Coordinates of C-alpha atoms in Angstrom, one line a residue:
Chain A
M1 CA 12.7 -32.4 28.1
S2 CA 11.1 -29.0 27.7
F3 CA 8.3 -28.5 25.2
I4 CA 10.0 -25.5 23.6
E5 CA 13.7 -25.0 24.0
V6 CA 15.5 -21.9 22.7
S7 CA 19.2 -21.6 23.5
D8 CA 21.5 -18.7 22.6
L9 CA 19.4 -17.7 19.7
R10 CA 20.8 -15.1 17.4
K11 CA 19.4 -13.3 14.4
S12 CA 20.5 -10.1 12.7
Y13 CA 19.1 -8.2 9.7
G14 CA 21.6 -6.3 7.6
G15 CA 24.3 -6.6 10.3
R16 CA 22.1 -5.3 13.1
P17 CA 21.4 -7.9 15.8
V18 CA 17.7 -8.2 16.5
V19 CA 17.9 -11.2 18.6
D20 CA 21.2 -11.4 20.5
G21 CA 21.6 -14.5 22.5
V22 CA 18.1 -15.4 23.8
S23 CA 17.6 -18.6 25.8
F24 CA 14.4 -19.9 27.5
A25 CA 12.5 -23.2 27.9
V26 CA 8.8 -23.6 28.0
E27 CA 7.3 -26.6 29.8
E28 CA 4.2 -28.6 28.7
G29 CA 0.9 -27.0 29.7
E30 CA 2.5 -23.7 30.5
I31 CA 1.4 -20.2 29.4
F32 CA 4.7 -18.5 28.7
G33 CA 4.8 -14.8 27.9
I34 CA 7.3 -12.9 25.9
L35 CA 7.1 -9.2 26.9
G36 CA 9.1 -6.3 25.6
P37 CA 9.0 -2.9 24.0
N38 CA 8.4 -2.5 20.3
G39 CA 11.4 -3.7 18.2
A40 CA 12.8 -5.7 21.1
G41 CA 13.0 -8.9 19.0
K42 CA 9.9 -10.6 20.4
T43 CA 8.4 -11.4 17.0
T44 CA 11.7 -12.5 15.4
T45 CA 12.2 -14.9 18.4
V46 CA 8.8 -16.6 18.0
E47 CA 9.2 -16.7 14.2
C48 CA 12.3 -18.8 14.8
V49 CA 10.1 -21.1 17.0
E50 CA 7.5 -21.3 14.2
G51 CA 10.1 -22.2 11.7
L52 CA 9.4 -19.1 9.6
R53 CA 12.9 -17.8 10.0
V54 CA 16.2 -19.5 10.1
P55 CA 18.4 -18.5 13.1
D56 CA 21.9 -17.2 12.4
A57 CA 23.1 -19.1 15.5
G58 CA 21.7 -21.0 18.4
R59 CA 19.3 -23.9 18.8
V60 CA 15.6 -24.1 18.7
R61 CA 13.6 -27.2 19.5
V62 CA 9.9 -27.7 19.5
T63 CA 8.8 -31.0 21.1
G64 CA 12.4 -32.1 20.3
L65 CA 12.1 -31.2 16.6
D66 CA 14.0 -28.5 14.6
P67 CA 11.3 -26.1 13.3
V68 CA 13.3 -25.5 10.1
A69 CA 14.5 -29.0 9.2
D70 CA 11.4 -30.7 10.5
H71 CA 9.0 -28.0 9.4
A72 CA 6.1 -30.3 8.4
R73 CA 6.2 -32.2 11.7
V74 CA 6.4 -29.1 13.7
A75 CA 3.5 -27.5 11.8
R76 CA 1.3 -30.5 12.8
V77 CA 1.8 -29.8 16.5
L78 CA 2.1 -26.0 16.5
G79 CA -0.7 -23.5 15.6
A80 CA 0.3 -19.9 15.0
Q81 CA -1.4 -16.6 15.0
L82 CA 0.8 -14.1 13.2
Q83 CA 1.0 -10.3 13.2
E84 CA 0.2 -8.6 9.9
S85 CA -0.8 -11.6 7.9
E86 CA -4.1 -11.6 6.1
L87 CA -6.4 -13.9 4.1
Q88 CA -7.8 -13.7 0.6
A89 CA -10.2 -10.7 0.7
K90 CA -13.1 -12.6 -0.9
L91 CA -12.8 -15.8 1.2
T92 CA -15.7 -16.1 3.7
V93 CA -15.2 -16.9 7.3
R94 CA -16.7 -20.4 6.9
E95 CA -14.5 -21.1 3.8
A96 CA -11.4 -20.0 5.7
L97 CA -12.2 -22.3 8.6
Q98 CA -13.0 -25.2 6.4
L99 CA -9.9 -24.7 4.3
Y100 CA -7.6 -24.5 7.3
A101 CA -9.3 -27.5 8.9
A102 CA -8.6 -29.4 5.7
F103 CA -4.8 -28.8 6.2
H104 CA -4.8 -30.9 9.3
E105 CA -5.2 -34.7 9.9
R106 CA -7.3 -34.4 13.0
P107 CA -8.8 -30.9 13.0
A108 CA -11.0 -29.5 15.7
D109 CA -14.7 -29.0 14.8
W110 CA -14.8 -25.5 13.4
R111 CA -18.4 -24.8 14.4
P112 CA -18.0 -24.7 18.2
L113 CA -14.7 -22.9 17.7
A114 CA -16.4 -20.2 15.7
E115 CA -19.2 -20.1 18.3
R116 CA -16.7 -19.6 21.1
L117 CA -15.0 -16.8 19.2
G118 CA -18.3 -15.1 18.4
L119 CA -18.0 -15.6 14.7
T120 CA -21.2 -17.6 14.1
D121 CA -23.2 -14.6 12.7
R122 CA -20.3 -13.7 10.4
L123 CA -19.7 -17.1 8.8
D124 CA -20.9 -15.9 5.4
A125 CA -19.0 -12.6 5.5
R126 CA -16.0 -12.1 3.4
F127 CA -12.7 -11.6 5.1
G128 CA -12.3 -8.2 3.5
K129 CA -15.6 -7.0 5.1
L130 CA -14.7 -8.1 8.7
S131 CA -13.8 -5.5 11.4
G132 CA -10.3 -5.6 12.9
G133 CA -11.5 -7.4 16.0
Q134 CA -13.4 -10.0 13.9
K135 CA -10.3 -10.6 11.7
Q136 CA -8.2 -11.1 14.9
R137 CA -10.8 -13.6 16.3
L138 CA -10.7 -15.5 13.0
F139 CA -6.9 -15.7 13.2
I140 CA -7.1 -17.1 16.7
A141 CA -9.6 -19.7 15.4
L142 CA -7.3 -20.6 12.6
A143 CA -4.4 -21.0 15.0
L144 CA -6.5 -23.5 17.1
I145 CA -8.2 -25.4 14.3
G146 CA -5.5 -28.0 13.9
N147 CA -5.9 -29.1 17.5
P148 CA -2.3 -28.1 18.2
R149 CA -0.3 -29.1 21.3
I150 CA 1.4 -25.7 21.2
V151 CA -0.1 -22.4 20.1
V152 CA 1.9 -19.3 19.5
L153 CA 0.0 -16.1 19.7
D154 CA 1.6 -12.9 18.6
E155 CA -0.2 -9.7 19.8
L156 CA -3.2 -11.8 20.7
T157 CA -5.7 -9.1 21.6
T158 CA -4.5 -6.2 19.5
G159 CA -7.6 -4.5 18.0
L160 CA -10.1 -6.2 20.3
D161 CA -12.5 -4.2 22.5
P162 CA -12.3 -4.8 26.3
R163 CA -15.2 -7.3 26.3
A164 CA -13.7 -9.4 23.4
R165 CA -10.3 -9.2 25.1
R166 CA -11.6 -10.7 28.3
D167 CA -13.5 -13.4 26.4
T168 CA -10.3 -14.2 24.5
W169 CA -8.3 -14.5 27.7
E170 CA -10.9 -16.9 29.1
L171 CA -10.6 -18.9 25.9
I172 CA -6.8 -19.1 26.2
E173 CA -7.2 -20.3 29.8
E174 CA -9.7 -23.0 28.6
V175 CA -7.3 -24.0 25.8
R176 CA -4.5 -24.4 28.4
A177 CA -6.8 -26.3 30.7
G178 CA -7.2 -28.7 27.7
G179 CA -3.4 -29.4 27.9
V180 CA -2.2 -27.0 25.2
T181 CA 1.1 -25.1 25.8
V182 CA 0.8 -21.4 25.0
L183 CA 3.6 -19.1 23.9
L184 CA 2.2 -15.5 24.1
V185 CA 3.9 -12.4 22.7
T186 CA 2.5 -9.2 24.1
H187 CA 3.2 -5.7 25.1
F188 CA 0.1 -5.6 27.1
M189 CA 0.9 -5.9 30.8
E190 CA -2.6 -6.7 32.1
E191 CA -2.7 -9.6 29.6
A192 CA 0.6 -10.9 30.7
Q193 CA -0.1 -10.6 34.4
R194 CA -3.5 -12.3 34.0
L195 CA -2.5 -15.2 31.7
C196 CA 1.1 -16.0 32.0
D197 CA 2.7 -18.6 34.4
R198 CA 6.1 -17.2 33.5
I199 CA 7.3 -14.2 31.5
A200 CA 10.5 -13.5 29.7
V201 CA 11.1 -9.8 29.4
I202 CA 13.1 -9.1 26.2
D203 CA 14.8 -5.8 25.6
K204 CA 17.2 -5.0 22.7
G205 CA 17.4 -8.6 21.7
R206 CA 18.3 -10.0 25.1
I207 CA 16.4 -11.4 28.0
A208 CA 16.3 -8.7 30.7
A209 CA 14.4 -11.0 33.2
L210 CA 12.6 -14.3 33.3
D211 CA 10.3 -15.0 36.2
T212 CA 6.6 -15.4 37.3
P213 CA 4.6 -12.1 37.1
A214 CA 4.7 -11.9 40.9
G215 CA 8.4 -12.6 40.9
L216 CA 9.1 -9.9 38.3
I217 CA 7.2 -7.3 40.4
Q218 CA 9.0 -8.3 43.6
R219 CA 12.4 -8.1 42.1
S220 CA 11.9 -4.7 40.7
A221 CA 13.2 -1.9 42.9
G222 CA 9.8 -0.3 43.6
A223 CA 7.7 -3.4 44.4
T224 CA 5.4 -1.5 46.8
V225 CA 4.0 1.9 46.3
I226 CA 2.8 4.1 49.2
S227 CA 1.0 7.4 48.5
F228 CA -0.7 10.0 50.7
T229 CA -1.3 13.7 51.2
P230 CA 0.7 14.8 54.3
S231 CA -0.9 17.3 56.6
A232 CA 2.4 19.2 56.8
P233 CA 5.4 19.0 54.4
L234 CA 8.0 16.4 55.2
D235 CA 11.7 17.0 55.3
E236 CA 13.5 15.9 52.1
H237 CA 16.3 14.7 54.2
D238 CA 14.0 12.4 56.2
L239 CA 12.5 11.1 53.0
N240 CA 15.9 10.3 51.4
A241 CA 16.9 8.4 54.5
L242 CA 14.0 5.9 54.1
P243 CA 15.3 2.4 53.7
A244 CA 15.0 0.7 50.2
L245 CA 13.4 3.8 48.7
A246 CA 13.3 3.4 44.9
S247 CA 11.6 6.7 44.0
A248 CA 9.8 9.7 45.6
E249 CA 7.4 12.0 43.7
H250 CA 5.6 15.1 44.8
K251 CA 2.5 16.1 42.9
D252 CA -0.2 18.6 43.9
G253 CA 0.8 18.1 47.6
R254 CA 0.5 14.4 47.3
L255 CA 3.6 12.2 47.9
T256 CA 4.1 8.9 46.1
L257 CA 6.9 6.7 47.3
S258 CA 8.0 3.3 46.0
G259 CA 10.1 0.8 47.7
T260 CA 9.6 -2.4 49.7
D261 CA 7.6 -3.3 52.8
A262 CA 10.5 -1.9 54.9
T263 CA 10.0 1.5 53.2
V264 CA 6.3 1.4 54.2
N265 CA 7.1 0.6 57.8
A266 CA 9.7 3.4 58.0
V267 CA 7.3 5.9 56.4
I268 CA 4.7 5.1 59.1
T269 CA 7.2 5.5 61.8
L270 CA 8.4 8.8 60.3
L271 CA 4.9 10.2 60.1
A272 CA 4.2 9.3 63.8
R273 CA 7.5 10.8 64.9
R274 CA 6.9 14.1 63.1
H275 CA 3.2 14.2 64.1
V276 CA 2.1 14.4 60.5
T277 CA -1.2 12.9 59.4
A278 CA -1.4 11.0 56.1
H279 CA -4.6 11.8 54.3
Q280 CA -6.0 9.3 51.8
L281 CA -3.2 6.8 52.5
R282 CA -2.9 4.0 49.9
V283 CA -0.4 1.2 49.9
V284 CA -0.5 -0.9 46.8
D285 CA 1.7 -3.5 45.1
A286 CA 3.4 -2.2 42.1
T287 CA 2.0 -3.6 38.8
L288 CA 3.8 -5.5 36.1
D289 CA 3.8 -2.2 34.3
D290 CA 6.1 -0.7 36.9
A291 CA 8.3 -3.7 36.9
F292 CA 8.5 -3.7 33.2
L293 CA 9.5 -0.1 33.0
D294 CA 12.0 -0.7 35.7
L295 CA 13.5 -3.7 34.0
T296 CA 13.7 -2.2 30.5
Q297 CA 15.1 1.1 31.9
E298 CA 17.8 -0.8 33.7
A299 CA 18.9 -2.3 30.4
T300 CA 19.0 1.1 28.7
A301 CA 21.1 2.7 31.4
Chain B
M1 CA -0.8 -29.8 -4.9
N2 CA -3.6 -29.7 -2.4
A3 CA -7.3 -30.3 -3.4
A4 CA -8.8 -28.0 -0.8
V5 CA -6.5 -25.1 -1.8
L6 CA -7.3 -25.7 -5.5
K7 CA -11.0 -25.8 -4.8
T8 CA -10.7 -22.5 -2.8
E9 CA -8.7 -20.8 -5.5
V10 CA -11.3 -21.8 -8.2
R11 CA -14.0 -20.5 -6.0
L12 CA -12.2 -17.2 -5.5
F13 CA -11.4 -16.9 -9.2
R14 CA -15.2 -17.1 -9.9
R15 CA -15.6 -14.1 -7.6
E16 CA -13.4 -11.9 -9.7
P17 CA -15.7 -10.4 -12.4
G18 CA -12.8 -8.5 -13.9
A19 CA -10.6 -11.5 -14.4
L20 CA -13.6 -13.6 -15.7
F21 CA -14.4 -10.9 -18.3
W22 CA -10.8 -10.2 -19.5
I23 CA -9.6 -13.7 -19.6
L24 CA -12.7 -15.8 -20.6
L25 CA -14.9 -13.4 -22.6
F26 CA -12.9 -10.5 -23.9
P27 CA -10.9 -12.5 -26.5
T28 CA -14.0 -14.0 -28.0
L29 CA -15.8 -10.6 -27.8
L30 CA -12.9 -9.1 -29.8
L31 CA -13.2 -11.9 -32.3
V32 CA -16.9 -11.2 -32.7
I33 CA -16.3 -7.5 -33.2
L34 CA -13.7 -8.1 -35.8
G35 CA -15.8 -10.7 -37.5
S36 CA -18.7 -8.2 -37.8
I37 CA -16.6 -6.1 -40.1
P38 CA -17.7 -7.4 -43.6
S39 CA -14.3 -6.9 -45.3
F40 CA -12.6 -9.1 -42.6
R41 CA -14.7 -12.0 -43.9
G42 CA -13.4 -11.8 -47.5
H43 CA -10.5 -13.9 -48.7
E44 CA -7.2 -12.0 -49.0
A45 CA -4.3 -12.8 -51.3
D46 CA -1.9 -11.3 -48.7
L47 CA -3.0 -13.9 -46.2
G48 CA -2.5 -16.8 -48.7
G49 CA -6.2 -16.9 -49.4
L50 CA -7.3 -16.8 -45.7
R51 CA -9.7 -14.3 -44.4
T52 CA -8.7 -11.8 -41.7
I53 CA -11.1 -13.5 -39.3
D54 CA -9.2 -16.8 -39.8
V55 CA -5.9 -15.4 -38.7
Y56 CA -7.5 -13.6 -35.8
V57 CA -8.7 -16.8 -34.2
P58 CA -5.2 -17.8 -33.0
V59 CA -4.7 -14.2 -31.8
A60 CA -7.9 -14.4 -29.7
V61 CA -6.7 -17.8 -28.4
L62 CA -3.4 -16.3 -27.3
L63 CA -5.0 -13.1 -25.9
G64 CA -6.8 -15.0 -23.1
L65 CA -3.6 -16.7 -21.9
I66 CA -1.6 -13.6 -22.1
V67 CA -4.1 -11.6 -20.0
G68 CA -4.4 -14.5 -17.5
G69 CA -0.7 -15.4 -17.3
L70 CA 1.0 -11.9 -17.5
Q71 CA -1.6 -9.6 -15.9
A72 CA -4.0 -11.4 -13.6
M73 CA -1.8 -14.2 -12.1
P74 CA 1.2 -12.0 -11.1
Q75 CA -1.1 -9.5 -9.4
T76 CA -2.8 -12.3 -7.4
L77 CA 0.4 -14.0 -6.4
T78 CA 2.2 -10.8 -5.5
G79 CA -0.8 -9.8 -3.4
Y80 CA -0.7 -13.1 -1.6
R81 CA 2.9 -12.5 -0.7
E82 CA 2.4 -8.8 0.1
R83 CA -0.5 -9.5 2.4
G84 CA 1.1 -12.4 4.2
I85 CA -1.2 -15.1 2.9
L86 CA 1.7 -17.2 1.8
R87 CA 3.3 -16.7 5.2
R88 CA 0.3 -17.7 7.1
M89 CA 0.1 -20.9 5.0
S90 CA 3.8 -21.6 5.9
T91 CA 2.7 -22.2 9.5
T92 CA 0.4 -25.0 8.5
P93 CA 1.3 -28.6 7.4
V94 CA 0.5 -27.5 3.8
R95 CA 3.3 -25.7 2.0
P96 CA 2.6 -22.3 0.4
S97 CA 3.8 -23.8 -2.9
A98 CA 0.3 -25.5 -3.0
L99 CA -1.1 -22.0 -3.5
L100 CA 1.3 -21.3 -6.4
S101 CA 0.4 -24.5 -8.2
A102 CA -3.3 -24.0 -7.6
Q103 CA -3.0 -20.5 -9.1
M104 CA -1.2 -21.8 -12.1
L105 CA -3.9 -24.5 -12.6
V106 CA -6.7 -21.9 -12.3
Y107 CA -5.2 -19.4 -14.7
G108 CA -3.9 -22.2 -17.1
G109 CA -7.4 -23.8 -17.0
A110 CA -9.1 -20.4 -17.6
A111 CA -6.8 -19.7 -20.5
L112 CA -7.6 -23.1 -22.1
A113 CA -11.3 -22.5 -21.6
S114 CA -11.0 -19.1 -23.2
A115 CA -9.1 -20.6 -26.2
L116 CA -11.8 -23.2 -26.6
L117 CA -14.5 -20.6 -26.5
A118 CA -12.7 -18.6 -29.2
L119 CA -12.4 -21.7 -31.4
V120 CA -16.0 -22.7 -31.0
V121 CA -17.4 -19.2 -31.6
G122 CA -15.1 -18.8 -34.6
R123 CA -16.4 -22.0 -36.0
L124 CA -20.1 -21.4 -35.3
A125 CA -20.3 -17.7 -36.0
F126 CA -17.8 -17.2 -38.7
D127 CA -17.2 -20.6 -40.2
V128 CA -13.5 -20.6 -39.2
R129 CA -12.3 -24.2 -39.7
L130 CA -11.3 -26.0 -36.5
P131 CA -7.6 -26.8 -36.4
E132 CA -6.8 -29.6 -38.8
Q133 CA -3.7 -30.9 -37.1
L134 CA -5.5 -31.2 -33.8
F135 CA -2.8 -32.9 -31.8
G136 CA -0.2 -30.4 -33.0
Y137 CA -2.6 -27.6 -32.1
L138 CA -3.2 -28.8 -28.6
L139 CA 0.5 -29.4 -28.1
A140 CA 1.3 -25.8 -29.2
L141 CA -1.6 -24.4 -27.1
V142 CA -0.4 -26.2 -23.9
L143 CA 3.2 -25.0 -24.5
A144 CA 1.9 -21.5 -25.0
V145 CA -0.1 -21.7 -21.7
L146 CA 3.0 -23.0 -19.9
V147 CA 5.2 -20.2 -21.3
A148 CA 2.6 -17.6 -20.3
L149 CA 2.5 -19.0 -16.7
A150 CA 6.3 -19.1 -16.5
L151 CA 6.6 -15.5 -17.7
G152 CA 3.9 -14.6 -15.1
A153 CA 5.8 -16.4 -12.4
V154 CA 8.9 -14.3 -13.3
I155 CA 6.9 -11.1 -13.0
S156 CA 5.6 -12.3 -9.6
A157 CA 9.1 -13.1 -8.5
L158 CA 10.5 -9.7 -9.5
S159 CA 7.6 -7.6 -8.2
R160 CA 7.7 -6.6 -4.5
T161 CA 4.2 -5.1 -4.6
T162 CA 1.0 -5.6 -6.5
K163 CA 1.5 -2.1 -8.0
I164 CA 4.9 -3.1 -9.5
A165 CA 3.4 -6.4 -10.7
G166 CA 0.6 -4.5 -12.4
A167 CA 3.1 -2.1 -14.1
I168 CA 5.5 -4.8 -15.3
G169 CA 2.5 -6.9 -16.4
S170 CA 1.3 -4.1 -18.6
A171 CA 4.7 -3.3 -19.9
V172 CA 5.1 -6.9 -21.0
F173 CA 1.6 -7.2 -22.2
F174 CA 1.9 -4.9 -25.2
P175 CA 5.0 -6.5 -26.7
A176 CA 3.5 -9.9 -26.0
M177 CA 0.3 -9.0 -27.9
F178 CA 2.3 -7.5 -30.7
C179 CA 4.2 -10.7 -31.1
A180 CA 1.0 -12.7 -30.9
G181 CA -0.2 -10.6 -33.9
L182 CA -2.9 -8.4 -32.4
W183 CA -2.0 -5.4 -34.5
A184 CA -0.6 -7.3 -37.5
P185 CA -0.9 -11.0 -37.8
V186 CA 2.5 -12.7 -38.0
Q187 CA 1.7 -13.8 -41.6
T188 CA 1.5 -10.1 -42.7
M189 CA 4.7 -9.0 -41.0
P190 CA 7.8 -8.2 -43.1
D191 CA 10.0 -11.3 -43.4
V192 CA 12.8 -10.0 -41.1
L193 CA 10.3 -8.9 -38.4
A194 CA 8.4 -12.2 -38.6
R195 CA 11.6 -14.1 -38.2
I196 CA 12.6 -12.1 -35.1
V197 CA 9.0 -12.3 -33.7
G198 CA 9.2 -16.1 -34.3
Y199 CA 11.9 -16.3 -31.6
T200 CA 9.7 -14.6 -28.9
P201 CA 7.4 -16.8 -26.8
F202 CA 4.2 -15.6 -28.2
G203 CA 5.4 -15.1 -31.8
A204 CA 6.5 -18.7 -31.8
A205 CA 3.2 -19.7 -30.3
A206 CA 1.3 -17.8 -33.0
E207 CA 3.3 -19.4 -35.8
A208 CA 2.8 -22.9 -34.3
L209 CA -0.9 -22.4 -33.9
N210 CA -1.3 -21.0 -37.4
R211 CA 0.5 -24.0 -39.0
A212 CA -1.4 -26.5 -36.9
A213 CA -4.7 -24.8 -37.8
A214 CA -3.8 -25.1 -41.5
G215 CA -3.2 -28.8 -41.1
D216 CA 0.6 -28.8 -40.9
W217 CA 2.8 -30.0 -38.0
P218 CA 3.4 -26.9 -35.8
G219 CA 7.2 -27.0 -36.7
W220 CA 9.8 -28.3 -34.3
T221 CA 11.6 -24.9 -34.3
H222 CA 8.5 -23.1 -33.0
L223 CA 7.8 -25.8 -30.4
G224 CA 11.5 -25.8 -29.4
V225 CA 11.4 -22.0 -28.9
L226 CA 8.4 -22.4 -26.7
V227 CA 10.0 -25.2 -24.6
A228 CA 13.3 -23.2 -24.3
W229 CA 11.5 -20.1 -23.1
T230 CA 9.4 -22.2 -20.6
V231 CA 12.5 -23.8 -19.2
L232 CA 14.5 -20.6 -19.0
L233 CA 11.7 -18.6 -17.4
T234 CA 10.8 -21.3 -14.9
A235 CA 14.4 -21.5 -13.8
A236 CA 14.5 -17.7 -13.4
A237 CA 11.2 -17.6 -11.5
S238 CA 12.3 -20.4 -9.1
R239 CA 15.7 -18.6 -8.6
W240 CA 14.2 -15.2 -7.8
F241 CA 10.9 -16.0 -6.2
R242 CA 10.6 -14.9 -2.5
W243 CA 8.0 -16.2 -0.2
E244 CA 7.9 -13.0 1.8

């Protein structure tokens, strides 16, 4: 049995389908990412997992429990960090941690958690006085304070500076190493690529692709990118004849081609045949960014 | 009900100087100001031999619970919903209703403390006799607190934002204070008006408190009006309240 099961989930607001038949399963100990453009239905999907919304149709199970009907039992195993959800402005960080710890039967010790999230010197500060990044770190602490078996993080590192972002990623990896299953909503590719074992790309309420980060990149049309400045212009016709070419771009005399390994080989052969030198030749794997744009564009077309 | 949530809400209430002043101190302060006017300490035939200060003690008692229930609580609750605090709590094993009941206990408790302060200061400073029918007085007071909280809950249910809650709270505040007798104590109102006011929550509360203060039973009609309003308003609040 999967830890989280979502099958054919549907939810509309005012007749407009926001989640339109989403299915996926998350295994224990996995970091599972949900990636998608704004308004794709990511948050609504995880809100159904958290039991905050009642699906119109479909089935959601968290450790075999229905998050709506068995809300109390699901809340004991699932910690959530929500988007746009605050705390009482005059509550201090320490009081918030103590209060949320008191909600759970076997809470984590909040002191090391606060230490790990760099909140120790802000324990007596009121919530209303915290910076955006500090608020975000407090929310992550509150999601973890109940020692959950599953943690759902919605836009985890929004508002964090690069240093705090990397620290938070390390923390999430530690949390997973401790056996916690992570469901991560993000629109931040680097984060998804670094953390996730598998990613579901959601676009317009449907799953556009579900694979490992490497798998998503591979399956996109332009998985490999080759760029160089040719010593002499190349014939358009030759370029278009390249095998598995996904795109070709000229900019300031520099040529950027994307395709597969076969494209790369053919380019090198072509250059040799035409006696053209490739200056500053770079061959790189496409990033998740490219794959994402490719996948979500496909769905639009 | 959750003890940790209640403790937190009490602590947060103590950090609101505005609420502390208007709910706990202002009613008694008003009483002290009125009591300092010499003519208000003379016996009036209009008031059945009572002094003006005597009839203003119940008004001060009601003032604290009207400010707390109708103005302060709806703003806090609407803010909790607007800022997603109730929502965040929905993801924990504790239900967000714990926050609602804690709020009601905090404001109900503050209203009772304010009432007690007004009674004690009235007794010590102006020699206003303590309620003679004590049990009846307490019963009427508790029912008045409940009706104020129920009305506050309806305002919270109907207001999408704290601004709306503030506006509705103020719009209801003045009629409520009129009925409680802030401008003209119920005893001095013309008969027809007094009769109509007697069917409003705070008019009935004022009448019940006055009778009990004088040593009579508060009157089943007045108590019945309070209970009926509480039931009706509670039903309306639970029907319309939205968690997000």
